[in-house]
Structure formats: C-alpha cells, structure tokens
Amino acid sequence: MKNNSKLKGQLKSLIIYIGLLLICIVFAILNPTFISPSNLMTILSHMAPLALMSFGLASVMMAGDFDLSLVGITGFSAVTIIVLANQFNLLVGLLGGLIVAVLVGFLNGFFVVKVGIHPWLATIAMMRMTFGLEQILSKGYAQNLNHPFIYWLGHSRIGFIPAQTIFALLIFGVMYVLIQKHKFGYHLYALGGNRIAAQIAGIRVQKPRILAYMLAGVLCFFASICLTGTLSGYTPLATEKMVNDTILAVFIGSSVSKRKVINIPGTFLGVIIMGIFSNGLALIGVPSYWMQLVKGILIILVIVTSSRSEKMVQI
Amino acid sequence: MADQYILEMKNITKLFPGVRALDNVDFCVKSGEVRALVGENGAGKSTLIKILTGVYKATSGSITLMNQKIDNPDSATIKRMGLSCIYQDQNFVPYFSIAESLFMDDLPQKNYGLIDQKKLFEKAEALLKRLNINLEPHLLMGDLTVSEQQLIQIAAAVHGKASIMLLDEPTAPLSSDEVERLFQIINDLKKDGVTIIYISHRLEEIFRIADTVSVLRNGKMIDTLNIKETNQDEIIKLMVGKDVEEKYPKTKVKIGEEIFRIDNYTSDKVKNVSFDLRKGEVFGIYGVVGAGKTELAKLIFGADKKEDGRLYIDGQECVIESPNAAIKKGIAFVSEDRRKEGLVGDFSICRNITLASLWKYIKRIFINFKRERTVSQTYVGELNIKTPTIETLVRTLSGGNQQKVILSKWLSSDAKIFILDQPTIGVDVGAKTEIYRLIGTLVSNGAGVIFISSEIPEIINLTDRVGVMKHGEMVKILDTKETDPQKLLAYALKGGEL
Ligand SMILES: Nc1ncnc2c1ncn2[C@@H]1O[C@H](COP(=O)(O)OP(=O)(O)OP(=O)(O)O)[C@@H](O)[C@H]1O
Ligand SMILES: [Mg+2]
C-alpha cells in the first residue's frame, strides 16, 4: 500500500516531464527537423534572453512586486549598447547599456517602493518610456553591430552548446545561489510572504525590493547582450512579444515547486517549456492564425498538470 | 527615582481617521517588572504596543527606552535595543518552514551571507526542544494549526536576548496545557530579569503572573494597581466603567426533538464520532489541544474530506461535501481561525456582517442597503463593536472587535445549526457575556448550538450536554448538570472510562 502510493507520488511528480516528452515526440513526428541537433541548439540559444529576463522578473515578484518593463529595459539597453559601440567602442557600449538598465531598474524600485505607486502602473509607464527611448535612439531602424565578441556570443559554440546558453547557465548558477541559498533571497521571500511579519522581524522593507528591481535591470542588460549577439544588432521592439513568456515562465516555475513559491530552477523549467513550444509549433507548420490558440491551450495544459504534480522542484 | 524605569512613555496620543485610539497616555514600567495591560476591545492596548515597537507612529508624545530617548523608532532598531514582541494579529510567512520562521531576524550564516541550512535546523531543533514544543522544524508555517503557529511565534520571540518582552494576547489561540507551557517560559524569563508587558482578556492569567496591572479605557490610562492589592471585580469595573452583574447568563429553553445527528464520522484526524443535537440545545465539545475539536467542526462543515460516516438533519440523511452545501442546509460555522477564514478586511463592517446572508437583502436584483444597514447597526450595538461608523473597514478594527464582526455575520444568518469554535477568544468580559446571551437567543429561537471550547467554566455554565474529545475520538458524552470540572478534565486527559 505505502510503496504503491509513494510510486504514484513519484510518477505524479514526473508527469510534466512525461507530458513534455510526449509533446516533443509529436513535434518530432510531424517535423523531424525538430530533433535535429542544429534545431535543438537554436532552441537553446533562443532561450538565453528569455531566461535572463525571467530570472529578473522572478526576483521582483518574489518580494511581492511586479515588473512589466523588463522587455523594455532589454530593448533600450540593446540599442544603447549598439549606438555607443558604433560611435566609440564596445566597452563604452556595454558600460552604457549596463548603466541605463540599472538606472531604469532603480527608477522602477524608487517609484514602487519609495513613492508607493502600484507596481503595475509604475512599470507599465516605464515599459512605454523605455520602448519610446529605444525608438528615439534607433529612429525606428534596425541597428547593426559588427564586433567579433558579440558575433562569437551569438553564433559560436563551446563544445556543442551555444556560447550564450553557457552564459545563461552561468547566470542561472549565480541566481540560484543568490535567491535560494543567500540571505538576500530569503529576505525577498519574507517580504513577499508577509511584509508586516518581515518588518517586525527587523528585515528592511524597502532596500531589498529596490535591489531586486536593480538586479532585474542587470539581468536585462545581460539579456540584451545575448540578443544583440543573435541578431548581430537589434530590431526595435524585438522584445515586445516576450513579456507574456517571462510572466508565464515565472508562474510555471512557482506551480511546480513544493511550497508553491516563485523560484529560480522552476522559472528555468518554465523558460525551457516556453522555448520548446514556440519553436515546435513554428516548425510543424501550425498556420500562423492558429498559433495563438494552440499555444494558449498548451500553456493551460502545462499549468494544470504542473500544479497537480507538486514537489518537482524541492523549494 | 525616574532612572529605574526601563521604559517611559509620556503623553502618548494616537489619532486614526475618526478615532482617538490613545489619549495622552502615560505608561512607565520598571526594570524586571511584570506589567499586565488590560482593557475592553478597542481600548488601545495593541496600539500602545505598536507605537512602542515602531509599527505605528504616535501623533504626539515621547518615549524613553533604557534611558535613551527614542524619536523615530523603527522596528529593526527597537528590536536591536532588546525589545521583543508577540503581536496579537499573527504575522508569519506561510511558506516558510518553522526553522526559517524562528530565526527570521538572525539567520545562521556562512561566508558572504550564505545561509547555513544545517546550523539553522540544528538551532531550531534545539530551541524547540528547550521549549518543549513537539514539532518538526521543516514543517511549513501555513500547514500548522493556529495554536501551533502561536507557539512558534512565541518561540521566535524568546530565542534572542530580549530585555523587554511584549506579549499581546499570547494565550488567545492556546489551550490550557499550552498556556501552562507559556507560563513556564515567562517564569524563566522573569528569573532572568526580563521586563514583561502582558496583555490578556483572561484575568486569572494576570493574577498568576503579573506584579502590577494597568487599565486602559477608551484610549485613556485609568489606573495602575499593584496586583496584590486588587481583585478581578475591581479590575473589571475599571475596564468597563461599571459593574458587570452576571458572568455566564444561561437562557432556560425547552429542549425539543433531534435536529442534527452524525454517525461514525471519520476523517484522517477524526475517528468514529457520533452525537446528536436537539432543538434548543447547546451541545458543548471539550478537549485539550490536538483532541480534534476544530477538525471535527471542519469535517461537519464540509471543509475537510470525510472518509466515512453519515449525517442527518431533521432525521433526513444529507451529504455535505463543501461549506457551501453546509450553509445551504442551514449550518453556520464560526471558525477558530477567524483572521484567515472569516473576514474580508477591505469591506466595511456592514458588508461583512451581511456577507453570509446577502441574498436575504436582495430585492429583485438590488441590495436593500437600508435593511442591510439596520441589521448591521443592531449587531454593532448589541455586541458593542467599537467603531466610528458601520462603514469603517474591518481591517482597521481592534482584534477583538474583528471577532465580534465575524460572530455577527453568522448570528445574523438564518441557520438552524450553529457550530461555534471558541467564539469568545480574544473578546473582552462585557462582550463575552453578550455572546453568551446571544447564544441563548439563538436556542430560544429554535436553533441548536454546537459550542466548542477549551475553557471549562464556559462549558460547565453554558451547555446542556458536553462531548469530551481525545485524540480525534469522542470519548464520552456527559450531561452537563451531572458533571464537574475535574471529571471533564479527567476524561479529556485519560479518555474512556475513568
Ligand atoms: N490601522 C488602524 N486604522 C484605523 N483605526 C485603527 C487602526 N488600528 C486600530 N484602530 C482603532 O484604534 C482603537 C484601538 O485599537 P486597539 O487595536 O489598540 O485595541 P485593543 O485594546 O488592542 O483591543 P482588543 O482587545 O480588541 O485587541 C480601535 O477603535 C480601533 O478601531
Ligand atoms: Mg489588541
């Protein structure tokens, strides 16, 4: 009896992987290119910017806040990098990109935490502003950047894994430690779980939340480098459509965790799922006007199954 | 003289919109003293504490703590000065483990701020063991019962080296043996010279542990007395401003036919419970903590999953698998965990009271606001809910007044069977009596009341019969007239035949 139910529990916690595998098999049968090594690598490299932005969103949301402007920050940072790199050099460009990303992150934090504007309002406004700046800087034209390092990041592999995937994995490692093992992450969890309880325990209510917004800015900066690499430049508003995927990745992540909390490994899993869906659906030739519907249905399936199979992520 | 005060609060005034919560209050405590603070619901006790710990800012007044003037206290600084507090409104992170919650303020760390998980759990285990709390440190706070959550919050408050401990109704969610454990802890603190400020509505507790007692009424400090030179009646009189005649009014009602019965009700926490309830009857359920009283109530109400058993209402078998079904069958449930289950904090008092029976106030498709207001006004008056208007948001009421709102909500519904789980916890003496009286009104109108309590005097004085529970079983059903406190306790502890 006991053994049986334990087995059942384990099966249940694997169900999302099994489901994912099944979907992949369907994709592969409908279009064998799906499992060709080069396509798998494409999926992996496309995932990097999404993963980085989602980690940022996860940190902000853990503390009970929200950020819709991340895609805007990434685009703004990318254009800043390119414009400055073309005018001066790459180092200046990167520095500029980092500064604007962190600055916008800080402003988000300032308006939400210090001024007390609702996170949705403040960050939607910021999303508009960053998209606006991005277009002003680029005058609406696609921007090119020819630099060996950027090209290398976007197009080469270390072993057989895309360079930017390795980069994203490294950041994943850092974020995992920072959020799941470090005092900082613990404070964010406390603030998100019960702000008054956190305050009473002597945890600062404002500083960690502003830092989380700034951290999200830094992650967007990283995402913008990867994106610039893949595109060898940047097309204005390229990130606009990614906003939903970041939110979904974070929620899938929380629904698979044991405690039902937002977390980094779960978010990563969510990003992988979103990546596979986008790529697979495009490859099997779902007509473009069916795409949204099919994707929506798949997402609901994922969320339903994952929320029934807790304990997948031991956090 | 003055320099031996460890805490001096002078001329403290606190205004909330429409409410003068504190009015020029002086509150000074000597080092090593155990000071009780009493007063009716809404008198301003919690507000005073929260001003001290920096949760609220006083409108005017000055605070001197350990000879240091504190101008703009914030919680973190106050805590570092050695002031530890257990608040009335339980505050915890539901998805934190016990270990994480215990050491929220000082996590064991390795280099670079990484959390030392191993040490954290070792420390937690040691602390739980020292305080005799039998819980696994990895359990999540949200999965604990209210009293377990409270024990953990007490443990979290005492683990550090506090020189002043503030306890705002710490015993409200606790059962009698847990209260004993808390007193043990308080006595140890006392021996270590810790100054204690203790708020409670249970006066017998105050006489057991306090040296002095301060009485607040309507935001004003009325008096501070030496505990040896006073008695319960005098304190009550100071609190209320007048004498309280009868403490346990019981309405005589003729008991009629059976209206409710369960047979062999069983879940994972409740075993084979059978009892019946008659029209006009108050059926008490008594037991120590963990006896399964609340679990049984939730099971009957359809909030927990039933494994076996039958339920009859008016002799007809009913299947109740959700609270909604229970309400439709005329069962009302005042939950023990009121904060979580009972209130919509951002609704007005009025809307909260009528929430469970809103359909009664709907004419065609419109809510009859006038009737809604009249009914709410009646309860606000009867239970003496202290509030500027009935449009006030429930969130801003004092703890005890919030409880009264929840009670009103169920009492104003049309139910025939009332399950009241510890309905008098945290309400002041006057309101307790009022609640007892309301129970009397309910039964004389033909309802039946299942009255769950771990306070023996209530059970003895108010019920007609009492079922004693232990380990999820109902070990004995007694006629209240033929029993006494010793017998009840004996059944609750030993179970079965004596
Ligand atoms: N945040 C708030 N906003 C508005 N009014 C408030 C707020 N907190 C408390 N009050 C009001 O201040 C008064 C005193 O409340 P307080 O919580 O100090 O009472 P209390 O003595 O602790 O009562 P109880 O025994 O019920 O806990 C009440 O009238 C309450 O409605
Ligand atoms: Mg209070």
PDB file of N, CA, C and O and ligand atoms in Angstrom, chain B residues 46 88 168 399, ligand 2:
ATOM      1  N   SER B  46      -3.288  47.324  21.937  1.00  0.00           N
ATOM      2  CA  SER B  46      -2.376  46.950  20.846  1.00  0.00           C
ATOM      3  C   SER B  46      -1.736  48.174  20.215  1.00  0.00           C
ATOM      4  O   SER B  46      -0.575  48.143  19.835  1.00  0.00           O
ATOM      5  N   GLN B  88      -0.667  40.543  18.464  1.00  0.00           N
ATOM      6  CA  GLN B  88      -1.982  39.906  18.523  1.00  0.00           C
ATOM      7  C   GLN B  88      -2.387  39.349  17.165  1.00  0.00           C
ATOM      8  O   GLN B  88      -2.828  38.226  17.047  1.00  0.00           O
ATOM      9  N   ASP B 168       1.102  40.398  23.360  1.00  0.00           N
ATOM     10  CA  ASP B 168      -0.248  40.901  23.140  1.00  0.00           C
ATOM     11  C   ASP B 168      -1.192  39.707  22.957  1.00  0.00           C
ATOM     12  O   ASP B 168      -1.202  39.081  21.897  1.00  0.00           O
ATOM     13  N   GLY B 399      -8.370  43.844  17.363  1.00  0.00           N
ATOM     14  CA  GLY B 399      -8.509  42.394  17.200  1.00  0.00           C
ATOM     15  C   GLY B 399      -9.838  41.856  17.689  1.00  0.00           C
ATOM     16  O   GLY B 399     -10.549  41.130  16.992  1.00  0.00           O
TER      17      GLY B 399
HETATM   18 MG    MG C   2      -5.482  44.332  20.611  1.00  0.00          MG
END
